[in-house]
Coordinates of N, CA and C in Angstrom, one line a residue:
M1 N 111.9 122.1 116.7 CA 110.5 122.1 117.2 C 109.7 123.3 116.9
R2 N 108.4 123.0 116.5 CA 107.7 124.2 116.2 C 107.0 124.6 117.5
T3 N 106.7 126.0 117.5 CA 105.9 126.5 118.6 C 104.4 126.1 118.5
N4 N 103.8 126.4 119.6 CA 102.3 126.2 119.6 C 101.6 126.9 118.5
S5 N 102.0 128.2 118.3 CA 101.4 129.0 117.2 C 101.7 128.4 115.8
Q6 N 103.0 128.1 115.7 CA 103.4 127.5 114.4 C 102.6 126.1 114.1
R7 N 102.4 125.4 115.2 CA 101.7 124.1 115.0 C 100.3 124.4 114.7
R8 N 99.7 125.4 115.4 CA 98.4 125.7 115.0 C 98.2 126.2 113.5
D9 N 99.2 127.0 113.1 CA 99.1 127.5 111.8 C 99.4 126.4 110.8
G10 N 100.1 125.4 111.1 CA 100.3 124.3 110.2 C 101.6 124.4 109.4
I11 N 102.0 125.6 109.1 CA 103.3 126.0 108.4 C 104.0 127.1 109.1
V12 N 105.3 126.8 109.3 CA 106.3 127.7 109.8 C 106.3 129.0 108.9
P13 N 106.1 130.2 109.4 CA 105.9 131.4 108.6 C 107.1 131.5 107.5
S14 N 108.4 131.3 107.9 CA 109.5 131.4 107.0 C 109.3 130.4 105.9
R15 N 108.7 129.3 106.0 CA 108.5 128.4 104.8 C 107.4 128.9 104.0
Q16 N 106.5 129.7 104.4 CA 105.3 130.0 103.6 C 105.6 130.6 102.3
Y17 N 106.9 131.5 102.4 CA 107.4 132.2 101.2 C 107.8 131.1 100.1
L18 N 108.4 130.1 100.7 CA 108.9 129.0 99.7 C 107.7 128.3 99.1
L19 N 106.6 127.9 99.8 CA 105.5 127.2 99.3 C 104.8 128.2 98.3
I20 N 104.6 129.4 98.6 CA 103.9 130.3 97.6 C 104.9 130.4 96.4
A21 N 106.2 130.4 96.6 CA 107.1 130.5 95.4 C 107.0 129.2 94.5
F22 N 106.8 128.1 95.2 CA 106.5 126.7 94.5 C 105.3 126.8 93.7
H23 N 104.2 127.2 94.3 CA 102.8 127.2 93.5 C 102.9 128.2 92.4
I24 N 103.6 129.4 92.5 CA 103.8 130.3 91.4 C 104.5 129.5 90.3
F25 N 105.5 128.9 90.6 CA 106.3 128.1 89.7 C 105.4 127.1 89.0
V26 N 104.6 126.4 89.6 CA 103.8 125.5 89.0 C 102.9 126.0 88.0
V27 N 102.2 127.2 88.4 CA 101.3 128.1 87.4 C 102.2 128.4 86.1
L28 N 103.4 128.9 86.4 CA 104.2 129.4 85.3 C 104.6 128.1 84.5
H29 N 104.9 127.1 85.0 CA 105.4 125.9 84.4 C 104.2 125.4 83.3
H30 N 103.0 125.3 84.0 CA 102.0 124.9 83.1 C 101.5 125.8 82.0
M31 N 101.7 127.1 82.3 CA 101.4 128.2 81.2 C 102.4 128.0 80.0
Y32 N 103.7 127.7 80.4 CA 104.6 127.5 79.5 C 104.4 126.3 78.5
T33 N 103.9 125.3 79.1 CA 103.4 124.1 78.5 C 102.3 124.4 77.4
Y34 N 101.4 125.2 77.9 CA 100.3 125.6 77.0 C 100.8 126.3 75.8
Y35 N 101.8 127.1 76.0 CA 102.3 128.0 74.9 C 103.2 127.1 74.1
W36 N 103.9 126.1 74.5 CA 104.6 125.1 73.7 C 103.5 124.4 72.8
V37 N 102.6 123.8 73.5 CA 101.6 123.1 72.6 C 101.1 123.8 71.6
Y38 N 100.8 125.3 71.9 CA 100.3 126.3 70.9 C 101.2 126.3 69.8
T39 N 102.5 126.3 70.0 CA 103.6 126.5 69.0 C 103.6 125.3 68.0
L40 N 103.1 124.2 68.5 CA 103.0 123.0 67.7 C 101.7 122.8 66.8
G41 N 100.9 123.9 66.8 CA 99.7 124.0 65.9 C 98.5 123.6 66.7
L42 N 98.6 123.2 68.0 CA 97.3 122.8 68.7 C 96.9 124.0 69.5
F43 N 96.0 124.7 69.0 CA 95.4 125.9 69.8 C 93.9 125.8 69.8
G44 N 93.4 126.7 70.7 CA 92.0 126.7 70.8 C 91.4 125.4 71.4
W45 N 90.3 124.9 70.7 CA 89.6 123.8 71.1 C 90.4 122.5 70.9
K46 N 91.4 122.7 70.0 CA 92.2 121.4 69.7 C 93.1 121.0 70.9
Q47 N 93.3 121.9 71.8 CA 94.0 121.5 73.2 C 93.1 120.9 74.1
T48 N 91.9 121.3 74.0 CA 90.9 120.7 75.0 C 90.5 119.3 74.8
I49 N 90.8 118.6 73.6 CA 90.4 117.3 73.4 C 91.3 116.3 74.1
F50 N 92.5 116.8 74.5 CA 93.4 115.8 75.1 C 93.3 115.8 76.7
F51 N 93.2 114.6 77.4 CA 93.1 114.5 78.7 C 94.3 115.1 79.4
T52 N 95.5 115.1 78.8 CA 96.7 115.7 79.3 C 96.4 117.0 79.7
Q53 N 95.8 117.9 78.9 CA 95.5 119.3 79.0 C 94.6 119.4 80.1
W54 N 93.5 118.6 80.3 CA 92.6 118.6 81.5 C 93.4 118.5 82.7
T55 N 94.3 117.5 82.8 CA 95.1 117.3 84.0 C 95.9 118.4 84.3
V56 N 96.7 119.0 83.3 CA 97.5 120.1 83.6 C 96.7 121.2 84.1
T57 N 95.5 121.5 83.4 CA 94.7 122.5 83.9 C 94.2 122.5 85.3
I58 N 93.9 121.3 85.6 CA 93.4 121.0 87.1 C 94.4 121.4 88.0
Q59 N 95.7 120.8 87.7 CA 96.9 121.1 88.6 C 97.2 122.5 88.7
C60 N 97.0 123.1 87.7 CA 97.3 124.6 87.6 C 96.2 125.4 88.5
L61 N 95.0 125.0 88.4 CA 94.0 125.7 89.1 C 94.1 125.4 90.7
L62 N 94.6 124.1 91.0 CA 95.0 123.8 92.4 C 95.9 124.7 92.9
S63 N 97.1 125.0 92.2 CA 98.1 126.0 92.7 C 97.5 127.3 92.7
I64 N 96.6 127.7 91.8 CA 95.9 129.1 92.0 C 95.1 129.3 93.2
A65 N 94.3 128.2 93.4 CA 93.4 128.2 94.7 C 94.4 128.3 95.9
Y66 N 95.3 127.5 96.0 CA 96.3 127.7 97.1 C 96.8 129.1 97.3
L67 N 97.2 129.7 96.2 CA 97.8 131.0 96.3 C 96.7 131.9 96.7
W68 N 95.5 131.8 96.2 CA 94.4 132.6 96.4 C 94.2 132.6 98.0
G69 N 94.3 131.4 98.7 CA 94.0 131.4 100.1 C 95.3 131.8 100.8
A70 N 96.5 131.5 100.3 CA 97.7 131.9 101.1 C 98.1 133.4 101.1
L71 N 97.6 134.1 100.0 CA 97.9 135.5 99.9 C 96.8 136.5 100.4
N72 N 95.8 135.8 101.1 CA 94.8 136.6 101.6 C 95.0 136.6 103.1
P73 N 95.0 137.6 103.8 CA 95.3 137.8 105.1 C 94.3 137.0 105.9
T74 N 94.7 136.5 107.2 CA 93.9 135.8 108.1 C 93.6 136.7 109.3
S75 N 92.5 136.3 110.0 CA 92.1 137.3 111.1 C 92.6 136.9 112.5
H76 N 93.1 135.7 112.8 CA 93.5 135.4 114.0 C 95.0 134.9 114.0
R77 N 96.0 135.8 113.7 CA 97.3 135.5 113.7 C 97.7 134.3 112.8
G78 N 97.0 134.2 111.6 CA 97.4 133.2 110.7 C 96.7 131.9 110.9
R79 N 95.9 131.7 111.9 CA 95.4 130.4 112.1 C 94.4 129.9 111.0
V80 N 94.7 128.8 110.4 CA 94.0 128.3 109.2 C 92.7 127.5 109.4
I81 N 92.9 126.5 110.1 CA 91.8 125.6 110.4 C 91.8 125.0 111.8
S82 N 90.8 125.2 112.5 CA 90.8 124.7 114.0 C 90.4 123.2 113.9
R83 N 89.2 122.9 113.4 CA 88.8 121.5 113.3 C 88.2 121.2 112.0
S84 N 87.4 122.0 111.4 CA 86.8 121.7 110.1 C 86.8 122.9 109.2
L85 N 86.4 122.8 108.0 CA 86.3 123.9 107.1 C 85.2 124.9 107.5
S86 N 84.3 124.4 108.2 CA 83.2 125.4 108.6 C 83.6 126.2 109.8
D87 N 84.8 125.9 110.4 CA 85.3 126.6 111.6 C 86.5 127.3 111.4
L88 N 86.5 128.3 110.4 CA 87.7 128.8 109.9 C 87.9 130.2 110.5
S89 N 89.2 130.7 110.7 CA 89.5 132.0 111.2 C 90.0 132.8 109.9
L90 N 89.9 132.1 108.8 CA 90.3 133.0 107.5 C 89.3 134.0 107.2
N91 N 89.6 135.0 106.5 CA 88.5 135.8 105.7 C 87.8 135.0 104.8
R92 N 86.9 135.6 104.1 CA 86.1 134.9 103.2 C 86.9 134.5 101.9
H93 N 87.8 135.4 101.4 CA 88.7 135.0 100.2 C 89.6 133.9 100.5
G94 N 90.2 133.9 101.8 CA 91.2 132.8 102.2 C 90.3 131.5 102.2
L95 N 89.1 131.5 102.7 CA 88.3 130.3 102.8 C 88.1 129.8 101.5
I96 N 87.7 130.7 100.6 CA 87.3 130.1 99.3 C 88.5 129.5 98.6
G97 N 89.8 130.2 98.8 CA 90.9 129.7 98.1 C 91.2 128.2 98.6
F98 N 91.4 128.0 100.0 CA 91.8 126.7 100.5 C 90.7 125.7 100.4
R99 N 89.4 126.2 100.4 CA 88.3 125.2 100.1 C 88.4 124.5 98.8
W100 N 88.6 125.4 97.7 CA 88.7 125.0 96.3 C 89.9 124.2 96.3
A101 N 91.1 124.4 96.8 CA 92.3 123.6 96.9 C 92.1 122.3 97.4
L102 N 91.3 122.1 98.4 CA 90.9 120.8 99.0 C 89.8 120.1 98.0
I103 N 89.1 120.7 97.3 CA 88.1 120.1 96.4 C 88.9 119.6 95.2
L104 N 89.8 120.4 94.7 CA 90.6 120.0 93.4 C 91.7 118.8 93.7
L105 N 92.2 118.8 94.9 CA 93.2 117.9 95.2 C 93.0 116.5 94.9
P106 N 92.0 115.8 95.3 CA 91.8 114.4 94.9 C 91.5 114.3 93.4
I107 N 90.9 115.3 92.7 CA 90.6 115.2 91.4 C 92.0 115.3 90.5
S108 N 92.9 116.2 91.1 CA 94.2 116.3 90.5 C 95.1 115.1 90.6
V109 N 95.0 114.5 91.8 CA 95.9 113.2 92.1 C 95.4 112.1 91.3
T110 N 94.0 111.9 91.1 CA 93.4 110.9 90.1 C 93.9 111.1 88.8
C111 N 93.7 112.3 88.2 CA 94.1 112.6 86.8 C 95.5 112.5 86.5
V112 N 96.3 112.8 87.4 CA 97.8 112.7 87.3 C 98.2 111.3 87.3
S113 N 97.6 110.5 88.2 CA 97.9 108.9 88.2 C 97.4 108.3 86.9
I114 N 96.3 108.6 86.3 CA 95.7 108.0 85.1 C 96.6 108.6 83.9
T115 N 96.8 109.9 83.8 CA 97.4 110.4 82.7 C 99.0 109.9 82.6
T116 N 99.8 109.9 83.7 CA 101.1 109.5 83.7 C 101.2 108.1 83.3
T117 N 100.6 107.2 84.1 CA 100.5 105.7 83.8 C 100.1 105.3 82.4
L118 N 99.0 105.8 82.0 CA 98.5 105.5 80.6 C 99.4 105.9 79.6
F119 N 99.8 107.2 79.7 CA 100.7 107.8 78.7 C 102.0 107.0 78.4
W120 N 102.7 106.8 79.6 CA 104.0 106.2 79.3 C 103.9 104.6 79.1
V121 N 102.9 103.9 79.5 CA 102.7 102.5 79.0 C 102.3 102.5 77.6
L122 N 101.5 103.4 77.1 CA 101.2 103.3 75.6 C 102.3 103.8 74.8
F123 N 103.0 104.9 75.3 CA 104.0 105.4 74.5 C 105.3 104.6 74.4
N124 N 105.7 103.8 75.5 CA 106.7 102.9 75.4 C 106.3 101.7 74.6
T125 N 105.0 101.3 74.5 CA 104.6 100.2 73.7 C 104.5 100.5 72.3
D126 N 103.8 101.6 72.0 CA 103.9 102.0 70.5 C 103.4 103.4 70.5
P127 N 104.3 104.3 70.2 CA 103.9 105.9 70.2 C 102.8 106.1 69.3
N128 N 102.5 105.3 68.2 CA 101.4 105.7 67.2 C 100.1 105.4 67.8
T129 N 100.0 104.8 68.9 CA 98.7 104.6 69.6 C 98.2 106.0 70.3
L130 N 99.2 106.8 70.5 CA 98.9 108.1 71.1 C 99.1 109.3 70.1
L131 N 100.0 109.2 69.2 CA 100.3 110.3 68.3 C 100.0 109.8 66.9
R132 N 99.4 110.7 66.2 CA 99.2 110.4 64.8 C 100.4 110.6 63.9
K133 N 100.5 109.8 62.9 CA 101.7 109.9 62.1 C 102.0 111.3 61.6
G134 N 103.2 111.8 61.7 CA 103.5 113.1 61.3 C 103.4 114.2 62.5
S135 N 102.8 113.7 63.6 CA 102.6 114.6 64.7 C 104.1 114.9 65.5
K136 N 104.3 116.0 65.9 CA 105.4 116.2 66.6 C 105.3 116.6 68.1
Y137 N 105.7 115.8 68.9 CA 105.5 116.1 70.3 C 107.0 115.8 71.1
P138 N 107.7 116.9 71.2 CA 109.0 116.8 71.7 C 109.1 116.0 73.0
L139 N 110.2 115.3 73.3 CA 110.3 114.5 74.5 C 110.4 115.4 75.8
P140 N 111.1 116.6 75.7 CA 111.0 117.5 77.0 C 109.6 117.8 77.2
L141 N 108.7 118.1 76.3 CA 107.4 118.5 76.6 C 106.5 117.3 77.2
S142 N 106.9 116.2 76.6 CA 106.2 114.9 77.2 C 106.6 114.9 78.7
H143 N 107.8 115.1 79.0 CA 108.1 114.9 80.5 C 107.5 116.0 81.2
M144 N 107.5 117.3 80.7 CA 106.9 118.3 81.5 C 105.4 118.0 81.7
Q145 N 104.7 117.4 80.9 CA 103.3 117.2 81.0 C 102.9 115.8 81.5
H146 N 103.8 114.9 81.6 CA 103.6 113.6 81.9 C 104.5 112.8 82.9
T147 N 105.5 113.6 83.3 CA 106.5 113.1 84.4 C 106.6 114.1 85.6
Y148 N 106.8 115.3 85.2 CA 107.1 116.2 86.2 C 105.8 116.5 87.0
I149 N 104.7 116.3 86.4 CA 103.5 116.5 87.2 C 103.3 115.6 88.4
V150 N 104.1 114.5 88.4 CA 104.0 113.5 89.6 C 104.6 114.2 90.8
P151 N 105.9 114.6 90.8 CA 106.4 115.3 92.0 C 105.7 116.5 92.2
I152 N 105.2 117.2 91.3 CA 104.5 118.4 91.5 C 103.2 118.2 92.4
G153 N 102.5 117.0 91.9 CA 101.3 116.7 92.7 C 101.5 116.1 94.1
V154 N 102.6 115.5 94.3 CA 103.0 115.1 95.6 C 103.2 116.3 96.6
I155 N 104.0 117.3 96.1 CA 104.3 118.4 96.9 C 103.0 119.2 97.1
Q156 N 102.2 119.2 96.1 CA 100.9 119.9 96.3 C 100.2 119.3 97.6
M157 N 100.1 118.0 97.5 CA 99.3 117.3 98.6 C 99.9 117.5 100.0
V158 N 101.2 117.5 100.0 CA 101.9 117.8 101.4 C 101.7 119.1 101.9
T159 N 101.8 120.1 100.9 CA 101.6 121.5 101.3 C 100.2 121.8 101.8
I160 N 99.2 121.2 101.1 CA 97.8 121.4 101.6 C 97.5 120.6 102.7
C161 N 98.1 119.5 103.0 CA 98.0 118.7 104.2 C 98.5 119.6 105.5
N162 N 99.6 120.2 105.1 CA 100.2 121.0 106.2 C 99.5 122.2 106.4
K163 N 98.7 122.7 105.4 CA 98.0 124.0 105.6 C 96.6 123.9 106.3
I164 N 95.9 122.9 105.9 CA 94.5 122.8 106.3 C 94.3 122.1 107.7
G165 N 95.4 121.5 108.2 CA 95.1 120.9 109.6 C 94.4 119.7 109.6
N166 N 93.4 119.5 110.5 CA 92.6 118.3 110.9 C 91.3 118.3 110.2
A167 N 91.1 119.1 109.1 CA 89.9 119.1 108.4 C 89.5 117.7 107.9
C168 N 90.5 117.0 107.5 CA 90.3 115.8 106.8 C 89.9 114.7 107.8
D169 N 89.8 115.0 109.0 CA 89.3 114.1 110.1 C 87.7 113.9 110.1
H170 N 87.0 114.7 109.3 CA 85.5 114.8 109.6 C 85.1 114.1 108.3
N171 N 83.9 113.5 108.5 CA 83.3 112.7 107.5 C 82.7 113.5 106.4
H172 N 82.3 114.8 106.7 CA 81.9 115.7 105.7 C 83.0 116.5 105.0
S173 N 84.2 116.2 105.3 CA 85.4 116.9 104.7 C 85.3 116.8 103.1
D174 N 85.8 117.8 102.5 CA 85.9 117.8 101.1 C 86.8 116.8 100.6
A175 N 87.8 116.3 101.5 CA 88.9 115.3 101.2 C 88.3 113.9 101.4
A176 N 87.1 113.7 101.9 CA 86.6 112.4 102.2 C 86.3 111.6 100.9
F177 N 86.2 110.3 101.1 CA 86.1 109.4 99.8 C 84.8 109.7 98.9
L178 N 83.8 109.7 99.4 CA 82.6 109.9 98.6 C 82.4 111.3 97.9
P179 N 82.7 112.3 98.7 CA 82.6 113.7 97.9 C 83.6 113.7 96.9
S180 N 84.9 113.2 97.1 CA 85.8 113.2 96.2 C 85.7 112.3 95.0
L181 N 85.0 111.2 95.3 CA 84.6 110.3 94.2 C 83.6 110.9 93.3
K182 N 82.7 111.5 93.8 CA 81.5 112.2 93.0 C 82.1 113.3 92.1
R183 N 83.0 114.2 92.6 CA 83.6 115.2 91.8 C 84.6 114.6 90.8
T184 N 85.4 113.7 91.1 CA 86.2 113.0 90.1 C 85.3 112.3 89.0
S185 N 84.1 111.7 89.4 CA 83.4 111.0 88.3 C 82.8 112.1 87.5
V186 N 82.3 113.3 87.9 CA 82.0 114.5 87.1 C 82.8 114.9 86.2
V187 N 84.2 115.0 86.5 CA 85.2 115.4 85.5 C 85.4 114.2 84.6
A188 N 85.5 113.0 85.0 CA 85.7 111.9 83.9 C 84.5 111.8 83.0
L189 N 83.3 111.9 83.4 CA 82.1 111.8 82.6 C 82.0 113.0 81.6
S190 N 82.5 114.1 82.2 CA 82.5 115.4 81.3 C 83.5 115.2 80.1
Y191 N 84.7 114.6 80.4 CA 85.5 114.4 79.4 C 85.1 113.3 78.5
I192 N 84.6 112.2 78.9 CA 84.0 111.1 77.9 C 83.0 111.7 77.2
T193 N 82.1 112.5 77.7 CA 81.0 113.1 77.0 C 81.4 114.0 75.9
Y194 N 82.4 114.8 76.3 CA 83.0 115.9 75.4 C 83.5 115.2 74.1
I195 N 84.5 114.2 74.3 CA 85.2 113.6 73.1 C 84.3 112.8 72.4
T196 N 83.2 112.1 73.0 CA 82.2 111.4 72.3 C 81.4 112.2 71.4
V197 N 81.0 113.5 71.8 CA 80.3 114.3 71.0 C 81.1 114.8 69.8
L198 N 82.5 115.1 70.1 CA 83.3 115.4 69.0 C 83.5 114.4 67.9
H199 N 83.6 113.1 68.5 CA 83.7 112.0 67.5 C 82.5 111.9 66.6
T200 N 81.3 112.2 67.3 CA 80.1 112.1 66.5 C 80.1 113.1 65.3
F201 N 80.7 114.3 65.5 CA 80.7 115.3 64.5 C 81.9 115.1 63.6
T202 N 82.9 114.8 64.0 CA 84.2 114.9 63.3 C 84.6 113.5 62.9
G203 N 84.2 112.4 63.5 CA 84.5 111.1 63.1 C 86.0 110.6 63.6
N204 N 86.5 111.5 64.5 CA 87.9 111.2 65.1 C 87.9 111.3 66.5
Y205 N 88.7 110.4 67.2 CA 88.9 110.5 68.7 C 90.3 111.2 68.7
P206 N 90.6 111.8 70.0 CA 91.8 112.4 70.1 C 93.1 111.5 70.1
Y207 N 92.8 110.2 70.3 CA 93.9 109.3 70.4 C 93.7 108.1 69.5
P208 N 94.7 107.9 68.7 CA 94.4 106.8 67.6 C 94.2 105.5 68.2
F209 N 94.5 105.2 69.4 CA 94.3 103.8 69.9 C 92.7 103.6 70.1
L210 N 92.0 104.6 70.4 CA 90.6 104.6 70.6 C 89.9 104.2 69.3
E211 N 90.3 104.8 68.1 CA 89.9 104.5 66.9 C 90.0 103.0 66.4
Q212 N 91.1 102.4 67.1 CA 91.3 101.0 66.6 C 90.5 100.0 67.6
M213 N 89.7 100.6 68.5 CA 88.7 99.7 69.3 C 87.3 99.7 68.9
S214 N 86.6 98.7 69.1 CA 85.3 98.7 68.7 C 84.5 99.4 69.8
G215 N 83.1 99.7 69.6 CA 82.3 100.4 70.5 C 82.2 99.9 71.9
S216 N 82.1 98.5 72.0 CA 82.0 97.8 73.2 C 83.2 97.9 73.9
A217 N 84.4 97.8 73.1 CA 85.7 97.7 73.7 C 85.9 99.1 74.4
I218 N 85.5 100.3 73.8 CA 85.6 101.5 74.3 C 84.8 101.7 75.6
V219 N 83.6 101.1 75.6 CA 82.8 101.2 76.8 C 83.5 100.5 77.9
L220 N 84.0 99.2 77.6 CA 84.7 98.5 78.7 C 85.9 99.3 79.1
F221 N 86.6 99.9 78.3 CA 88.0 100.7 78.5 C 87.6 101.8 79.6
W222 N 86.5 102.6 79.2 CA 86.0 103.6 80.1 C 85.6 103.1 81.5
C223 N 85.0 101.8 81.5 CA 84.6 101.3 82.7 C 85.8 100.9 83.7
V224 N 86.8 100.2 82.9 CA 88.0 99.8 83.7 C 88.7 101.1 84.2
L225 N 88.8 102.3 83.5 CA 89.4 103.3 84.0 C 88.6 104.1 85.1
F226 N 87.4 103.8 85.1 CA 86.5 104.5 86.2 C 86.8 103.6 87.5
L227 N 86.8 102.3 87.3 CA 87.2 101.5 88.4 C 88.6 101.8 89.1
I228 N 89.5 101.9 88.2 CA 91.0 102.3 88.7 C 90.9 103.7 89.4
S229 N 90.1 104.6 88.8 CA 90.0 106.0 89.3 C 89.4 105.9 90.7
S230 N 88.4 105.1 90.8 CA 87.8 104.9 92.2 C 88.7 104.4 93.2
V231 N 89.6 103.4 92.9 CA 90.6 102.9 93.8 C 91.6 104.0 94.1
V232 N 92.0 104.8 93.1 CA 93.0 105.8 93.4 C 92.3 106.8 94.4
V233 N 91.2 107.2 94.2 CA 90.5 108.1 95.2 C 90.3 107.7 96.5
W234 N 90.0 106.3 96.6 CA 90.0 105.7 97.9 C 91.3 105.6 98.7
V235 N 92.3 105.3 97.9 CA 93.7 105.3 98.5 C 94.1 106.7 98.9
F236 N 93.7 107.6 98.1 CA 94.1 109.1 98.3 C 93.5 109.5 99.6
S237 N 92.1 109.3 99.9 CA 91.5 109.7 101.0 C 92.1 109.2 102.3
H238 N 92.5 107.8 102.2 CA 93.2 107.3 103.5 C 94.6 107.9 103.6
V239 N 95.3 108.0 102.5 CA 96.7 108.4 102.7 C 96.6 109.9 103.2
F240 N 95.7 110.8 102.5 CA 95.6 112.2 103.0 C 95.4 112.4 104.5
R241 N 94.4 111.6 104.9 CA 93.9 111.6 106.3 C 95.1 111.3 107.2
K242 N 96.0 110.2 106.9 CA 97.0 109.8 107.7 C 98.2 110.8 107.6
L243 N 98.3 111.4 106.5 CA 99.5 112.4 106.3 C 99.2 113.6 106.9
C244 N 97.9 114.0 107.0 CA 97.5 115.2 107.9 C 97.8 115.0 109.3
K245 N 97.4 113.8 109.8 CA 97.8 113.5 111.2 C 99.2 113.6 111.5
F246 N 100.1 112.9 110.5 CA 101.5 112.8 110.8 C 102.1 114.1 110.8
L247 N 101.7 115.0 109.9 CA 102.4 116.3 109.7 C 102.1 117.1 111.0
H248 N 100.9 117.0 111.5 CA 100.4 117.9 112.6 C 100.7 117.3 114.0
S249 N 101.4 116.2 113.9 CA 101.8 115.6 115.2 C 103.4 115.8 115.3
M250 N 103.9 116.3 114.3 CA 105.4 116.6 114.4 C 105.6 117.9 115.2

């Protein structure tokens, strides 16, 4: 059983080091995948056209934000959040770190869900819909960027739930449905705009299956993905709130 101080802090101090080590591992893991992709000849802007890289980057930034908050000292014996993010006992840097972690979490969960599902469905159906002929994408790298990100995302959500306390109980929380949906939509629209502009100038999409679709089919495809993303964000907001209450009732 945790003491009142540990319950208030959200995380038993002895576990904090393991959580920090985990988030450091996530950052190093994703940095290694960046390097591996670089060795395959995809460097600079060529990496940015793939949604996988956006997903990995967001997940990496989430762990960096967590570390930024966790490694900054707090002012009242480590208490993180009493009721909401506006009522913090963290110093300014700790507040910034955990707030960004909370903002990035629903975006990361949505991107991971879409990336993993879409990649493995298309890859197992026909790899040529994702990879151009002659392209080399090692299977271990595929798992690092499309499989391992799932358990990483789950652990990230649990650790942040444990750390931020009951902030998710508030309608104005950064983990609420509408704020999360708005931010996720901005990321999705940014990616769609980015690859559309590149297609206008280069004549190519990053994924071959998009080039096999008509303009109206591509628009329908984006609309369906947006609808699925909205459902994922809605499910996340409810699961996140219940998970927070469960972890802090233990």
